[in-house]
Amino acid sequence: MSIPAEAIERARDANLVGVAQQCGVELKYGAAHKFTGQCPACKTRLSINIKTGVWSCEQAGGGPIEFVQHLDSIGFAEAIRKLAGAHGDA
Ligand SMILES: [Zn+2]
């Protein structure tokens, strides 16, 4: 089973703040393009940089795909599918 490159591309471009909010994370806007909240997976401080599109908590970090993987403890393919669903075109 292969994942279309297009789907991966789209998942990478997903809006991190939107994805986090859909996952129930309460975010506060801070300085320097950063949103902060609590990571639902490991309960440590979560920070999202909207300028770079990168997030990090104390245990993990990355882009939207890694975010969904970390939160749901799922694999890469499943994360892509979940993000595609969030766009409404699963
Ligand atoms: Zn975490």
Short mmCIF file of N, CA and C and ligand atoms in Angstrom, two decimals:
data_model
loop_
_atom_site.label_atom_id
_atom_site.label_comp_id
_atom_site.label_asym_id
_atom_site.label_seq_id
_atom_site.Cartn_x
_atom_site.Cartn_y
_atom_site.Cartn_z
N MET A 1 0.85 -1.20 0.00
CA MET A 1 0.00 0.00 0.00
C MET A 1 0.88 1.24 0.00
N SER A 2 0.70 2.08 -1.00
CA SER A 2 1.50 3.30 -1.01
C SER A 2 0.61 4.52 -0.84
N ILE A 3 1.21 5.54 -0.32
CA ILE A 3 0.46 6.79 -0.08
C ILE A 3 0.79 7.74 -1.22
N PRO A 4 -0.22 8.32 -1.84
CA PRO A 4 0.06 9.28 -2.92
C PRO A 4 0.88 10.46 -2.40
N ALA A 5 1.89 10.85 -3.18
CA ALA A 5 2.77 11.95 -2.78
C ALA A 5 1.95 13.21 -2.50
N GLU A 6 0.90 13.36 -3.27
CA GLU A 6 0.02 14.51 -3.14
C GLU A 6 -0.63 14.57 -1.75
N ALA A 7 -1.04 13.40 -1.26
CA ALA A 7 -1.67 13.33 0.06
C ALA A 7 -0.66 13.70 1.15
N ILE A 8 0.59 13.26 0.96
CA ILE A 8 1.64 13.57 1.94
C ILE A 8 1.91 15.07 1.93
N GLU A 9 1.97 15.61 0.73
CA GLU A 9 2.21 17.03 0.55
C GLU A 9 1.14 17.84 1.27
N ARG A 10 -0.10 17.44 1.07
CA ARG A 10 -1.22 18.16 1.66
C ARG A 10 -1.20 18.05 3.18
N ALA A 11 -0.86 16.86 3.67
CA ALA A 11 -0.81 16.65 5.11
C ALA A 11 0.28 17.52 5.73
N ARG A 12 1.40 17.67 5.02
CA ARG A 12 2.51 18.51 5.52
C ARG A 12 2.12 19.97 5.58
N ASP A 13 1.20 20.35 4.69
CA ASP A 13 0.77 21.74 4.62
C ASP A 13 -0.41 22.05 5.54
N ALA A 14 -0.89 21.04 6.24
CA ALA A 14 -2.06 21.25 7.11
C ALA A 14 -1.75 22.33 8.13
N ASN A 15 -2.77 23.08 8.48
CA ASN A 15 -2.63 24.15 9.45
C ASN A 15 -2.49 23.55 10.85
N LEU A 16 -1.28 23.71 11.40
CA LEU A 16 -0.97 23.08 12.70
C LEU A 16 -1.89 23.55 13.82
N VAL A 17 -2.15 24.85 13.83
CA VAL A 17 -3.00 25.39 14.89
C VAL A 17 -4.41 24.80 14.78
N GLY A 18 -4.90 24.73 13.54
CA GLY A 18 -6.22 24.15 13.31
C GLY A 18 -6.27 22.69 13.72
N VAL A 19 -5.24 21.96 13.37
CA VAL A 19 -5.18 20.53 13.70
C VAL A 19 -5.15 20.35 15.22
N ALA A 20 -4.33 21.16 15.89
CA ALA A 20 -4.22 21.06 17.35
C ALA A 20 -5.56 21.37 18.01
N GLN A 21 -6.24 22.41 17.49
CA GLN A 21 -7.52 22.78 18.08
C GLN A 21 -8.56 21.69 17.85
N GLN A 22 -8.49 21.06 16.69
CA GLN A 22 -9.41 19.95 16.41
C GLN A 22 -9.15 18.79 17.36
N CYS A 23 -7.91 18.69 17.80
CA CYS A 23 -7.55 17.62 18.74
C CYS A 23 -7.84 18.04 20.17
N GLY A 24 -8.47 19.19 20.35
CA GLY A 24 -8.88 19.63 21.68
C GLY A 24 -7.83 20.38 22.47
N VAL A 25 -6.79 20.85 21.81
CA VAL A 25 -5.76 21.60 22.52
C VAL A 25 -6.18 23.07 22.63
N GLU A 26 -6.12 23.61 23.83
CA GLU A 26 -6.40 25.03 24.01
C GLU A 26 -5.11 25.78 23.83
N LEU A 27 -5.13 26.70 22.87
CA LEU A 27 -3.90 27.42 22.56
C LEU A 27 -3.99 28.89 22.92
N LYS A 28 -2.87 29.40 23.38
CA LYS A 28 -2.79 30.82 23.68
C LYS A 28 -1.74 31.42 22.76
N TYR A 29 -2.04 32.59 22.22
CA TYR A 29 -1.05 33.22 21.37
C TYR A 29 -0.06 34.00 22.20
N GLY A 30 1.21 33.70 21.96
CA GLY A 30 2.25 34.42 22.69
C GLY A 30 3.05 35.26 21.72
N ALA A 31 4.23 35.61 22.11
CA ALA A 31 5.07 36.45 21.26
C ALA A 31 5.76 35.62 20.19
N ALA A 32 6.34 36.30 19.23
CA ALA A 32 7.19 35.67 18.22
C ALA A 32 6.54 34.52 17.46
N HIS A 33 5.31 34.76 17.01
CA HIS A 33 4.60 33.79 16.17
C HIS A 33 4.34 32.46 16.85
N LYS A 34 4.29 32.48 18.16
CA LYS A 34 4.11 31.20 18.86
C LYS A 34 2.80 31.05 19.59
N PHE A 35 2.22 29.87 19.44
CA PHE A 35 1.06 29.49 20.22
C PHE A 35 1.55 28.47 21.24
N THR A 36 1.02 28.57 22.46
CA THR A 36 1.40 27.57 23.45
C THR A 36 0.16 26.94 24.07
N GLY A 37 0.34 25.72 24.53
CA GLY A 37 -0.73 24.99 25.18
C GLY A 37 -0.15 23.77 25.85
N GLN A 38 -1.02 22.81 26.15
CA GLN A 38 -0.53 21.59 26.78
C GLN A 38 -0.65 20.44 25.80
N CYS A 39 0.41 19.67 25.67
CA CYS A 39 0.40 18.52 24.78
C CYS A 39 -0.53 17.45 25.36
N PRO A 40 -1.58 17.06 24.62
CA PRO A 40 -2.53 16.08 25.14
C PRO A 40 -1.91 14.69 25.30
N ALA A 41 -0.84 14.43 24.60
CA ALA A 41 -0.23 13.11 24.65
C ALA A 41 0.65 12.93 25.88
N CYS A 42 1.52 13.88 26.14
CA CYS A 42 2.46 13.69 27.25
C CYS A 42 2.32 14.75 28.34
N LYS A 43 1.31 15.63 28.18
CA LYS A 43 0.99 16.63 29.21
C LYS A 43 2.13 17.59 29.53
N THR A 44 3.00 17.79 28.57
CA THR A 44 4.04 18.78 28.78
C THR A 44 3.68 20.01 27.95
N ARG A 45 4.47 21.04 28.06
CA ARG A 45 4.20 22.27 27.36
C ARG A 45 4.36 22.08 25.85
N LEU A 46 3.34 22.51 25.14
CA LEU A 46 3.34 22.39 23.69
C LEU A 46 3.52 23.77 23.11
N SER A 47 4.39 23.90 22.15
CA SER A 47 4.50 25.19 21.49
C SER A 47 4.48 25.02 19.98
N ILE A 48 3.75 25.91 19.33
CA ILE A 48 3.61 25.85 17.88
C ILE A 48 4.10 27.16 17.30
N ASN A 49 5.04 27.06 16.39
CA ASN A 49 5.55 28.25 15.73
C ASN A 49 4.86 28.36 14.37
N ILE A 50 3.99 29.36 14.24
CA ILE A 50 3.22 29.44 13.00
C ILE A 50 4.05 29.98 11.84
N LYS A 51 5.18 30.54 12.15
CA LYS A 51 6.03 31.06 11.08
C LYS A 51 6.77 29.91 10.39
N THR A 52 7.26 28.99 11.20
CA THR A 52 8.02 27.87 10.64
C THR A 52 7.14 26.65 10.42
N GLY A 53 5.94 26.62 11.03
CA GLY A 53 5.07 25.46 10.89
C GLY A 53 5.58 24.26 11.66
N VAL A 54 6.34 24.54 12.72
CA VAL A 54 6.91 23.47 13.52
C VAL A 54 6.37 23.55 14.95
N TRP A 55 6.11 22.39 15.53
CA TRP A 55 5.63 22.34 16.92
C TRP A 55 6.63 21.55 17.74
N SER A 56 6.58 21.71 19.03
CA SER A 56 7.38 20.87 19.90
C SER A 56 6.78 20.79 21.29
N CYS A 57 6.94 19.62 21.91
CA CYS A 57 6.63 19.46 23.33
C CYS A 57 7.91 18.87 23.93
N GLU A 58 7.84 18.39 25.16
CA GLU A 58 9.08 17.90 25.75
C GLU A 58 9.52 16.55 25.22
N GLN A 59 8.59 15.84 24.59
CA GLN A 59 8.94 14.52 24.10
C GLN A 59 9.05 14.37 22.60
N ALA A 60 8.46 15.28 21.88
CA ALA A 60 8.46 15.14 20.42
C ALA A 60 8.35 16.49 19.75
N GLY A 61 8.28 16.48 18.43
CA GLY A 61 8.17 17.72 17.68
C GLY A 61 8.17 17.41 16.20
N GLY A 62 7.87 18.42 15.40
CA GLY A 62 7.86 18.22 13.96
C GLY A 62 6.77 19.03 13.29
N GLY A 63 6.19 18.46 12.24
CA GLY A 63 5.12 19.12 11.49
C GLY A 63 3.78 18.49 11.84
N PRO A 64 2.75 18.77 11.04
CA PRO A 64 1.41 18.25 11.31
C PRO A 64 1.36 16.72 11.37
N ILE A 65 2.11 16.06 10.51
CA ILE A 65 2.08 14.59 10.48
C ILE A 65 2.61 14.01 11.80
N GLU A 66 3.75 14.55 12.24
CA GLU A 66 4.33 14.08 13.50
C GLU A 66 3.42 14.40 14.68
N PHE A 67 2.70 15.51 14.56
CA PHE A 67 1.79 15.91 15.63
C PHE A 67 0.70 14.86 15.83
N VAL A 68 0.06 14.50 14.73
CA VAL A 68 -1.02 13.52 14.80
C VAL A 68 -0.47 12.15 15.25
N GLN A 69 0.71 11.82 14.78
CA GLN A 69 1.33 10.55 15.17
C GLN A 69 1.58 10.51 16.67
N HIS A 70 2.10 11.61 17.20
CA HIS A 70 2.41 11.70 18.62
C HIS A 70 1.14 11.65 19.47
N LEU A 71 0.12 12.39 19.03
CA LEU A 71 -1.11 12.46 19.81
C LEU A 71 -1.87 11.15 19.85
N ASP A 72 -1.93 10.50 18.70
CA ASP A 72 -2.76 9.31 18.60
C ASP A 72 -1.97 8.01 18.63
N SER A 73 -0.64 8.13 18.76
CA SER A 73 0.22 6.93 18.71
C SER A 73 -0.10 6.08 17.49
N ILE A 74 -0.11 6.72 16.34
CA ILE A 74 -0.41 6.01 15.11
C ILE A 74 0.77 6.12 14.15
N GLY A 75 0.73 5.31 13.12
CA GLY A 75 1.80 5.30 12.13
C GLY A 75 1.65 6.41 11.11
N PHE A 76 2.65 6.50 10.27
CA PHE A 76 2.72 7.56 9.26
C PHE A 76 1.50 7.53 8.33
N ALA A 77 1.20 6.37 7.76
CA ALA A 77 0.09 6.26 6.80
C ALA A 77 -1.24 6.66 7.43
N GLU A 78 -1.43 6.23 8.67
CA GLU A 78 -2.68 6.54 9.35
C GLU A 78 -2.78 8.04 9.64
N ALA A 79 -1.66 8.63 9.97
CA ALA A 79 -1.63 10.07 10.23
C ALA A 79 -2.00 10.85 8.98
N ILE A 80 -1.50 10.41 7.84
CA ILE A 80 -1.81 11.07 6.56
C ILE A 80 -3.31 10.99 6.31
N ARG A 81 -3.86 9.81 6.56
CA ARG A 81 -5.28 9.61 6.32
C ARG A 81 -6.11 10.49 7.24
N LYS A 82 -5.67 10.58 8.50
CA LYS A 82 -6.40 11.39 9.46
C LYS A 82 -6.38 12.87 9.07
N LEU A 83 -5.23 13.33 8.63
CA LEU A 83 -5.12 14.73 8.23
C LEU A 83 -5.93 15.00 6.97
N ALA A 84 -5.98 14.04 6.08
CA ALA A 84 -6.79 14.19 4.86
C ALA A 84 -8.25 14.31 5.27
N GLY A 85 -8.65 13.53 6.26
CA GLY A 85 -10.03 13.58 6.75
C GLY A 85 -10.34 14.95 7.33
N ALA A 86 -9.36 15.56 8.00
CA ALA A 86 -9.55 16.85 8.62
C ALA A 86 -9.80 17.93 7.56
N HIS A 87 -9.32 17.67 6.35
CA HIS A 87 -9.55 18.61 5.25
C HIS A 87 -10.91 18.38 4.59
N GLY A 88 -11.55 17.31 5.01
CA GLY A 88 -12.86 17.02 4.47
C GLY A 88 -12.85 16.28 3.15
N ASP A 89 -11.72 15.67 2.79
CA ASP A 89 -11.68 14.94 1.53
C ASP A 89 -11.04 13.57 1.72
N ALA A 90 -11.39 12.92 2.78
CA ALA A 90 -10.78 11.64 3.15
C ALA A 90 -11.00 10.56 2.08
ZN ZN B 1 3.93 15.55 23.74
#
